[in-house]
PDB file of C-alpha atoms in Angstrom:
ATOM      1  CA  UNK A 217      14.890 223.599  32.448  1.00 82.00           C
ATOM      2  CA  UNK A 218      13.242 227.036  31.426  1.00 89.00           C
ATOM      3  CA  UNK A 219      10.571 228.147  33.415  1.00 91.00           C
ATOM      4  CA  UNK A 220       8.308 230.970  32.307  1.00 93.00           C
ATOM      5  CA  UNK A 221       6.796 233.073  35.531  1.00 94.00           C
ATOM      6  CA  UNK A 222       3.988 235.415  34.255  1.00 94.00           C
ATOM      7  CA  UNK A 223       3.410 237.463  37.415  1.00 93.00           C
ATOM      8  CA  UNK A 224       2.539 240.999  37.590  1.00 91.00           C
ATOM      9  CA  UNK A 225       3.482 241.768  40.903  1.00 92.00           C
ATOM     10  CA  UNK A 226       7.336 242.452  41.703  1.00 91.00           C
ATOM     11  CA  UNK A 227       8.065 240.863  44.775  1.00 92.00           C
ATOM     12  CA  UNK A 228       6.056 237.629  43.944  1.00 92.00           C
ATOM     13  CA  UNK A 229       7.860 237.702  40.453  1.00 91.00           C
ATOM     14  CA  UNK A 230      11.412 238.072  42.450  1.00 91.00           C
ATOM     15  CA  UNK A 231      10.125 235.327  44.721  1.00 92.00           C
ATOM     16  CA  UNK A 232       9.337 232.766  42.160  1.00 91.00           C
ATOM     17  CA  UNK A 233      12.565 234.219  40.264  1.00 89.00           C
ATOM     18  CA  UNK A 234      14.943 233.185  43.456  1.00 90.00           C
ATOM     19  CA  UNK A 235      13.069 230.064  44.265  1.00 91.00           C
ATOM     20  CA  UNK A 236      13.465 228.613  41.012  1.00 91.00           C
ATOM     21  CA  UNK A 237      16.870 230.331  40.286  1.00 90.00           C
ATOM     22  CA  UNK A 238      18.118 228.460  43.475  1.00 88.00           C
ATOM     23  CA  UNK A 239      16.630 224.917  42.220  1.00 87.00           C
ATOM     24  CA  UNK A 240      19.046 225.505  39.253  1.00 88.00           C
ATOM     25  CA  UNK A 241      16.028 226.739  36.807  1.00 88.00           C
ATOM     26  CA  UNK A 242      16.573 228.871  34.279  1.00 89.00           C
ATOM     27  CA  UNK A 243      13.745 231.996  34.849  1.00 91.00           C
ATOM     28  CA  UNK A 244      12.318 234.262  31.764  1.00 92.00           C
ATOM     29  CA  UNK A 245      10.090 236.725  33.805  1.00 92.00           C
ATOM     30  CA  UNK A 246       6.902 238.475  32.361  1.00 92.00           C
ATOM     31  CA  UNK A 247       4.075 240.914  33.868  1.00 91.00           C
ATOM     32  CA  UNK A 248       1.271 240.930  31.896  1.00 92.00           C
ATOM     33  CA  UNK A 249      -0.410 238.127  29.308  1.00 91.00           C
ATOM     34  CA  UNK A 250      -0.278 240.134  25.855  1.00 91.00           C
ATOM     35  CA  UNK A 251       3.986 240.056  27.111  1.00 91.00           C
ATOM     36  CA  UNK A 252       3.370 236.327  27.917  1.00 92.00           C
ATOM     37  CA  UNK A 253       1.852 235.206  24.799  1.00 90.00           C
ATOM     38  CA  UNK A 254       4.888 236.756  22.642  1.00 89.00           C
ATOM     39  CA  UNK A 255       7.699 235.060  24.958  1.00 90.00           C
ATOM     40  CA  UNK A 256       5.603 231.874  24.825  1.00 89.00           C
ATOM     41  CA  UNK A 257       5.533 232.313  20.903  1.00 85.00           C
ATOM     42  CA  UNK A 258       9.100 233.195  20.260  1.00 81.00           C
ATOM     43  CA  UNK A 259      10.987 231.000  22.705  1.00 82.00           C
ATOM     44  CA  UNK A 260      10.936 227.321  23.828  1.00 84.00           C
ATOM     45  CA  UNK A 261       9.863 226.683  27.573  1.00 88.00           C
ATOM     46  CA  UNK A 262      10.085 223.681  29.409  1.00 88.00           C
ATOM     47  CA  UNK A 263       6.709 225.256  31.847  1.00 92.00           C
ATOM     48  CA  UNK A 264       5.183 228.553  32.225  1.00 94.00           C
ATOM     49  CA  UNK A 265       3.791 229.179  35.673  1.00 94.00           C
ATOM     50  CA  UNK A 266       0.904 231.652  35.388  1.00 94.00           C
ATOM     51  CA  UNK A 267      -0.965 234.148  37.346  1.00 94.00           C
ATOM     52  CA  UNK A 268      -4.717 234.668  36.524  1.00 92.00           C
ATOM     53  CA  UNK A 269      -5.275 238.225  37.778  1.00 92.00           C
ATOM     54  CA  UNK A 270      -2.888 239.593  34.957  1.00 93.00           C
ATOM     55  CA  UNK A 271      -2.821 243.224  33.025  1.00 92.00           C
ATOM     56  CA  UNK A 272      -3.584 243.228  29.426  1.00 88.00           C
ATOM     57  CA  UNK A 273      -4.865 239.550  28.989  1.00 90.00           C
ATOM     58  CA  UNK A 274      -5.803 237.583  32.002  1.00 92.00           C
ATOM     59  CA  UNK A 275      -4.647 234.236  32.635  1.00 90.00           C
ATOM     60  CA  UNK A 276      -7.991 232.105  31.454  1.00 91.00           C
ATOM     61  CA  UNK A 277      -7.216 234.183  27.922  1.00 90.00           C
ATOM     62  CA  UNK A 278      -3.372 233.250  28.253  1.00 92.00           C
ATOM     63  CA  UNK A 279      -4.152 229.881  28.820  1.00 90.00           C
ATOM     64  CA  UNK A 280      -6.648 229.453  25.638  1.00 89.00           C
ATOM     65  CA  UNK A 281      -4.443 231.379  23.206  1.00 89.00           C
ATOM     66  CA  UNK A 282      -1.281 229.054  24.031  1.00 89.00           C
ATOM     67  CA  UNK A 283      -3.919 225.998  23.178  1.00 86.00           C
ATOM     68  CA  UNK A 284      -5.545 227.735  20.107  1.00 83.00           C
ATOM     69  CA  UNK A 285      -1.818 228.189  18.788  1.00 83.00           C
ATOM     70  CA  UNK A 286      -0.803 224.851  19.471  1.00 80.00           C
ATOM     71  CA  UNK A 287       1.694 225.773  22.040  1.00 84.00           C
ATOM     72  CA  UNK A 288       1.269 222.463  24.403  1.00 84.00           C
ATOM     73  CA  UNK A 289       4.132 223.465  27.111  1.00 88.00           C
ATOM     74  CA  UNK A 290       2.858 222.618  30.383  1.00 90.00           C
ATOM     75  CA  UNK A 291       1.036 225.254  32.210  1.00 92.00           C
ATOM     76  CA  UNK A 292       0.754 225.663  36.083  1.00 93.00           C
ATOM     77  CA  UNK A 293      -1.855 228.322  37.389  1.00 93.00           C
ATOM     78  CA  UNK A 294      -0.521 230.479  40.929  1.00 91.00           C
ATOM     79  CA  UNK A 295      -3.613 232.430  41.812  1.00 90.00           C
ATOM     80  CA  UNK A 296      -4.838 233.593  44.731  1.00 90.00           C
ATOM     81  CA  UNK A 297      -8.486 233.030  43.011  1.00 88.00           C
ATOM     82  CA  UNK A 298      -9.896 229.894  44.416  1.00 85.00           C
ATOM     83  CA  UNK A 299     -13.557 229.126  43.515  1.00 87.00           C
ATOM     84  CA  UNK A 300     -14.122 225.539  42.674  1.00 85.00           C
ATOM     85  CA  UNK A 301     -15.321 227.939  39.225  1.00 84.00           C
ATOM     86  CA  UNK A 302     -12.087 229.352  38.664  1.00 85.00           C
ATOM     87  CA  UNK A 303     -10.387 226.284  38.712  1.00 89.00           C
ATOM     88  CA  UNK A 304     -12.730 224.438  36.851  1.00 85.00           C
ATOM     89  CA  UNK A 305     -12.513 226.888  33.525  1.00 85.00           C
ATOM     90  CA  UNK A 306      -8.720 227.406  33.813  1.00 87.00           C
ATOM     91  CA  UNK A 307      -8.097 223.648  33.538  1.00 87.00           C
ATOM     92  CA  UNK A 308     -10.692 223.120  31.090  1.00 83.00           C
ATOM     93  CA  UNK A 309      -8.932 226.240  28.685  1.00 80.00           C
ATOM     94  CA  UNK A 310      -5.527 224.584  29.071  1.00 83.00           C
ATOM     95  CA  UNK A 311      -3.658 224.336  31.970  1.00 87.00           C
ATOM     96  CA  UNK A 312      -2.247 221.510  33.856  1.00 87.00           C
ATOM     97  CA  UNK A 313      -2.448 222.669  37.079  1.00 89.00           C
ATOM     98  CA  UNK A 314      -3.693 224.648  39.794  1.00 91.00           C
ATOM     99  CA  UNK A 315      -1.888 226.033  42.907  1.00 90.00           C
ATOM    100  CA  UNK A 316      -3.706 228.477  44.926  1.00 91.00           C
ATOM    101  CA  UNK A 317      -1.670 231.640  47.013  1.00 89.00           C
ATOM    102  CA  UNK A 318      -0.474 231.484  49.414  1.00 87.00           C
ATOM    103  CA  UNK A 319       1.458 228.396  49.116  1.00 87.00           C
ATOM    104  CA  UNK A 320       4.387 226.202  50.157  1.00 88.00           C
ATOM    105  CA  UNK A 321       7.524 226.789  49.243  1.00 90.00           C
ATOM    106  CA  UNK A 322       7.945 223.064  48.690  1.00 90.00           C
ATOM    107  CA  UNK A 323       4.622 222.348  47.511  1.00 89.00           C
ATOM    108  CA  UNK A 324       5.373 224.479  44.557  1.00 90.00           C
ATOM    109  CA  UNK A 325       8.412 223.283  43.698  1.00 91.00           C
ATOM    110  CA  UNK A 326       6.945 219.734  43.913  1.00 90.00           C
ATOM    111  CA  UNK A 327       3.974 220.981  41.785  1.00 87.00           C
ATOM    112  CA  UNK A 328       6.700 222.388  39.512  1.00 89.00           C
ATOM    113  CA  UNK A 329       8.254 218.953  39.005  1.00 87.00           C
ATOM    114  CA  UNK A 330       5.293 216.730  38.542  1.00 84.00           C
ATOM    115  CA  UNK A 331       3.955 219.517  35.598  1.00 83.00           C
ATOM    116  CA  UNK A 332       7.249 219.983  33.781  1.00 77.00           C
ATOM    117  CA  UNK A 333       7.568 216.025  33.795  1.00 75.00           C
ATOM    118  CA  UNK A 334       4.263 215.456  31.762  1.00 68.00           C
ATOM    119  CA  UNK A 335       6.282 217.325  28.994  1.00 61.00           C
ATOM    120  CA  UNK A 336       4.188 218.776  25.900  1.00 56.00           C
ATOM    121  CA  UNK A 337       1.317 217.149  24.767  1.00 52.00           C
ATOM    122  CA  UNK A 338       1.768 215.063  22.122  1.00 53.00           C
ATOM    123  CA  UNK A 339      -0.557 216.319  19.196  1.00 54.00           C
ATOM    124  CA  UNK A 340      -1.034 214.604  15.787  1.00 58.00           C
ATOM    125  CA  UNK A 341       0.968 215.588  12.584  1.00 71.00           C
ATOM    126  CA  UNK A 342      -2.139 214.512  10.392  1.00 84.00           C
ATOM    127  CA  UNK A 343      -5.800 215.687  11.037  1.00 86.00           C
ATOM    128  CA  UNK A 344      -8.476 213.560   9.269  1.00 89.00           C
ATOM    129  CA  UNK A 345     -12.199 213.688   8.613  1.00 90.00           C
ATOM    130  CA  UNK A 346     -13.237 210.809   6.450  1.00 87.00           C
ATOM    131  CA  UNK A 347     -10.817 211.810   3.445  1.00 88.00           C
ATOM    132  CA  UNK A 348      -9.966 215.021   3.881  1.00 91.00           C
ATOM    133  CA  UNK A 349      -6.592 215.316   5.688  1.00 93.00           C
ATOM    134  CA  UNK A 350      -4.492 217.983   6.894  1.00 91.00           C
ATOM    135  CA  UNK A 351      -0.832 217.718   7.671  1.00 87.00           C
ATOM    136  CA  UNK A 352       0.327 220.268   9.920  1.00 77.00           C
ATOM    137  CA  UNK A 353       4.046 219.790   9.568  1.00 71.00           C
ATOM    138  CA  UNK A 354       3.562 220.194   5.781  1.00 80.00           C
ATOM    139  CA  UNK A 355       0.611 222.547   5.414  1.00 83.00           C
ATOM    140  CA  UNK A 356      -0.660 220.328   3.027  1.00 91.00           C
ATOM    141  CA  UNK A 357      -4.521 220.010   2.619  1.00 94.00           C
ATOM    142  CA  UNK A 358      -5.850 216.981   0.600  1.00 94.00           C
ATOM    143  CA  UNK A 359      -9.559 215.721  -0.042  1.00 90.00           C
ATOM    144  CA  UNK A 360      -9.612 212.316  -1.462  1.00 84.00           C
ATOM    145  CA  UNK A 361      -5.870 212.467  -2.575  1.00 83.00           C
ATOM    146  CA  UNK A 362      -6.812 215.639  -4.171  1.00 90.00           C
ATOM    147  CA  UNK A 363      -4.183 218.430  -2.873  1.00 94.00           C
ATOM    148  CA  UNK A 364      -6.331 221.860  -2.261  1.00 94.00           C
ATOM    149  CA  UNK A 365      -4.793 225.052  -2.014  1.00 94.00           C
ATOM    150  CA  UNK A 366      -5.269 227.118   0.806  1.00 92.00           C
ATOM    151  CA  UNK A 367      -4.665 231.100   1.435  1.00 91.00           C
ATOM    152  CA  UNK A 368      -2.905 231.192   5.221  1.00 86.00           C
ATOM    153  CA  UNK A 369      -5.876 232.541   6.838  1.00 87.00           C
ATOM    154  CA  UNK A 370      -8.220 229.411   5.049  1.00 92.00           C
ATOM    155  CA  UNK A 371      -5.701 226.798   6.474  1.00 89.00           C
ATOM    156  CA  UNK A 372      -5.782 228.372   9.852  1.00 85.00           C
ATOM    157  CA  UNK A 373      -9.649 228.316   9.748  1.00 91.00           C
ATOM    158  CA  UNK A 374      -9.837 224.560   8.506  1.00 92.00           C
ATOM    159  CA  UNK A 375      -6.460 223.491  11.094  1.00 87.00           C
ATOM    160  CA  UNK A 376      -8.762 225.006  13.954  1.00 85.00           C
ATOM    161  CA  UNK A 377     -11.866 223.302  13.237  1.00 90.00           C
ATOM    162  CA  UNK A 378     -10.027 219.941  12.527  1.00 88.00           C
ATOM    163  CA  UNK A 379      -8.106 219.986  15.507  1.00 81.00           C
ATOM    164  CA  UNK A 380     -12.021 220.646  17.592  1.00 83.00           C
ATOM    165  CA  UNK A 381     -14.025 218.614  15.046  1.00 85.00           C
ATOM    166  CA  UNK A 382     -17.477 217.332  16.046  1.00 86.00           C
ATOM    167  CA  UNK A 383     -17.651 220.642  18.689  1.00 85.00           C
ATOM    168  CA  UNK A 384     -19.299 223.427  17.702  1.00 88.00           C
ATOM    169  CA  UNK A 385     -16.806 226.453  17.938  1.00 87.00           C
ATOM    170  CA  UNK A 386     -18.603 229.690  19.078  1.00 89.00           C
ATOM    171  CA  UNK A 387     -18.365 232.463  16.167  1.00 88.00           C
ATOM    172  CA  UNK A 388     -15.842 234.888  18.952  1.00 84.00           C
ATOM    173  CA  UNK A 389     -13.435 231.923  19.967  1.00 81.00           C
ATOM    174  CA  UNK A 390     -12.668 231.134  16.071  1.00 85.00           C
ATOM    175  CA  UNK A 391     -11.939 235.044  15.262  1.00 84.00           C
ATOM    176  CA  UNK A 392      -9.818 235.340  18.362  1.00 75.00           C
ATOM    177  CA  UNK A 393      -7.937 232.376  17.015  1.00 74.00           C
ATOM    178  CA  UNK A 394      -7.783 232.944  13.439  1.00 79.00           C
ATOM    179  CA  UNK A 395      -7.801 236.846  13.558  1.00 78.00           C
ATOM    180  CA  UNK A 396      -6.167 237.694  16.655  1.00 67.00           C
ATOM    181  CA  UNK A 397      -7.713 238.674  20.275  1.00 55.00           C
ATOM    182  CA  UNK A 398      -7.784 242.241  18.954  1.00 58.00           C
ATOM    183  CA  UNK A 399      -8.713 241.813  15.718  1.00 64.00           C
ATOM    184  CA  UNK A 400     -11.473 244.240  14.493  1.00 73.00           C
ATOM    185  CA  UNK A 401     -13.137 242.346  11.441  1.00 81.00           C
ATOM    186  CA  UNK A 402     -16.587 242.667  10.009  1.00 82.00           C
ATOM    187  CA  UNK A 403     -19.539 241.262  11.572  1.00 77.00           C
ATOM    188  CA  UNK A 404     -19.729 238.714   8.006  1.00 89.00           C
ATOM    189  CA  UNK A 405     -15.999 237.949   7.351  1.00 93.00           C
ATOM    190  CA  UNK A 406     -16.022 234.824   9.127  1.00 93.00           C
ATOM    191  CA  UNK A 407     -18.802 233.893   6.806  1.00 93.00           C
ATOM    192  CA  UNK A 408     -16.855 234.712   4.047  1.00 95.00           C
ATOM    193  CA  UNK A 409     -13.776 232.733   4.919  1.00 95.00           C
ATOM    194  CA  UNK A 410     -16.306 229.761   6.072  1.00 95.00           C
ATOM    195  CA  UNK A 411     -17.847 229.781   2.164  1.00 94.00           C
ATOM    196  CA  UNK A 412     -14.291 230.201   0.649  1.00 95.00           C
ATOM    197  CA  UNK A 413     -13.500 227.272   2.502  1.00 95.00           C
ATOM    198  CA  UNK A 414     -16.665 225.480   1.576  1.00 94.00           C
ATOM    199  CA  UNK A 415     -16.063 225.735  -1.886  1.00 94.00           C
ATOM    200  CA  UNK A 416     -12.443 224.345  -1.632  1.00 95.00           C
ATOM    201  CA  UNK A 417     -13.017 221.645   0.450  1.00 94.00           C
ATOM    202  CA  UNK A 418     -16.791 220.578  -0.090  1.00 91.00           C
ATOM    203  CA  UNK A 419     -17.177 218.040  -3.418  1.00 85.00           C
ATOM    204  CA  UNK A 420     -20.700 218.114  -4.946  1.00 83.00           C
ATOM    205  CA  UNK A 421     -22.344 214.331  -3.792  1.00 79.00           C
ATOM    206  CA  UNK A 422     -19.860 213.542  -1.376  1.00 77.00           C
ATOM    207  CA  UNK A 423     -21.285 214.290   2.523  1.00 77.00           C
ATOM    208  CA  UNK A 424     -20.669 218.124   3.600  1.00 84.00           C
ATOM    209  CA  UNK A 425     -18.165 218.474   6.760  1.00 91.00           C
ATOM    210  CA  UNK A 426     -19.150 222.191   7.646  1.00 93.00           C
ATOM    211  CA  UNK A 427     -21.981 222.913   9.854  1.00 92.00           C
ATOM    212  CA  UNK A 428     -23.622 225.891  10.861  1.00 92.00           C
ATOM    213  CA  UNK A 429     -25.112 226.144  14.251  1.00 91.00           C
ATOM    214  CA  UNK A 430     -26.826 229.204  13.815  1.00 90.00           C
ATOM    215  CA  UNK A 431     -26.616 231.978  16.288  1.00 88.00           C
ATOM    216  CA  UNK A 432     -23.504 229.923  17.800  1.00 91.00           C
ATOM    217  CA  UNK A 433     -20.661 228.801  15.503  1.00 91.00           C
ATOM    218  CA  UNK A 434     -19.422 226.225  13.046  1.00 93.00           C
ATOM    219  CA  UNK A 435     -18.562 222.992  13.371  1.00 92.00           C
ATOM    220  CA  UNK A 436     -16.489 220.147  11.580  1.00 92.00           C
ATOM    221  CA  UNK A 437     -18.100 216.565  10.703  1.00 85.00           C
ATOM    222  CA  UNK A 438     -19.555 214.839   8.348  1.00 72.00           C
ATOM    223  CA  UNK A 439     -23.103 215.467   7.682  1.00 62.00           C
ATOM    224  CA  UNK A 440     -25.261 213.576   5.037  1.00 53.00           C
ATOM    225  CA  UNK A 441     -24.664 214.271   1.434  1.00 43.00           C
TER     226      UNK A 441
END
């Protein structure tokens, strides 16, 4: 099994490196999130054990962007923050569990094996919304049988709000996803993409499936025609 340990101090990283090494795990070490995200994105882990207190991006971003990209390996937090808070919004942006330092040698190992047996979560190949369907394994887009075509960014946009449809998505978490955490756009390019979309995916009498919460986000469903 192939653990990723995001840890940004040495002699915790060595620690978790020899534990696991010595359980016959194979160890990919990183020490900050931005470093994190690219292993996590270029290489196939069985878990990623991650600190929250991290250089670069913290944890609760780490956590997120591995979700938003539809990276579903399993995802234990080691942190020495422990406010029922904490906890609370790094298992609600992701992760599977939550150890807190310092900790048992055994404990973690035990927390180790109950995470990396959940596996990844299983996540549909279609998305649907009445009859517009998106297939992620083909990148195809169809509304009413009706294949749409779709610049990269425009499917990302539409995969992200199918895959949170019915929740409004706040205007910053759908850049960060789409664009990138660092991505320096203008204030109305979102609401560009959003009427580019519209127009592709929208059909004039049939019920409209793009809402705008105003001073919040966008949203997926189907609203009256």
């Amino acid at each position: 099994m192939h653990v990723l340990a995001v840890e940004d101090e040495p002699a915790m990283a060595e620690l978790l490196r020899s534990v696991l090494a010595e359980e016959g795990y194979q160890v990919t070490l990183s020490k900050d999130g931005e470093q994190a995200l690219e292993f996590a994105k270029s290489t196939r882990f069985d878990l990623i054990i991650l600190d929250l207190m991290l250089p670069r991006k913290d944890g609760f971003q780490v956590s997120r962007q591995l979700r938003q990209s539809n990276i579903q390996t399993p995802v234990l937090i080691l942190t020495a923050k422990d406010s029922p808070g904490d906890i609370v919004r790094a298992l609600d942006q992701g992760a599977d569990d939550y150890l807190i330092k310092p900790f048992s040698l055994e404990v973690l190992l035990a927390r180790v094996r109950a995470v990396s047996r959940r596996g990844d979560i299983p996540q549909p190949v279609c998305l649907r919304l009445q009859d517009l369907t998106l297939n992620t394994a083909t990148r195809e887009v169809r509304r009413d049988h009706h294949r749409i075509e779709l610049t990269p960014r425009e499917y990302s946009l539409l995969a992200l709000l199918m895959r949170h449809k019915g929740r409004v998505l706040p205007r910053s978490s759908i850049v960060e996803a789409v664009w990138g955490f660092n991505a320096e756009i203008e204030d109305n390019t979102l609401d560009a993409f959003i009427r580019l979309l519209r127009r592709k995916i929208e059909r004039p009498g049939a019920p409209k499936l793009v809402r705008t919460v105003r001073g919040v986000g966008y949203s997926l469903q189907e609203q009256d025609a």
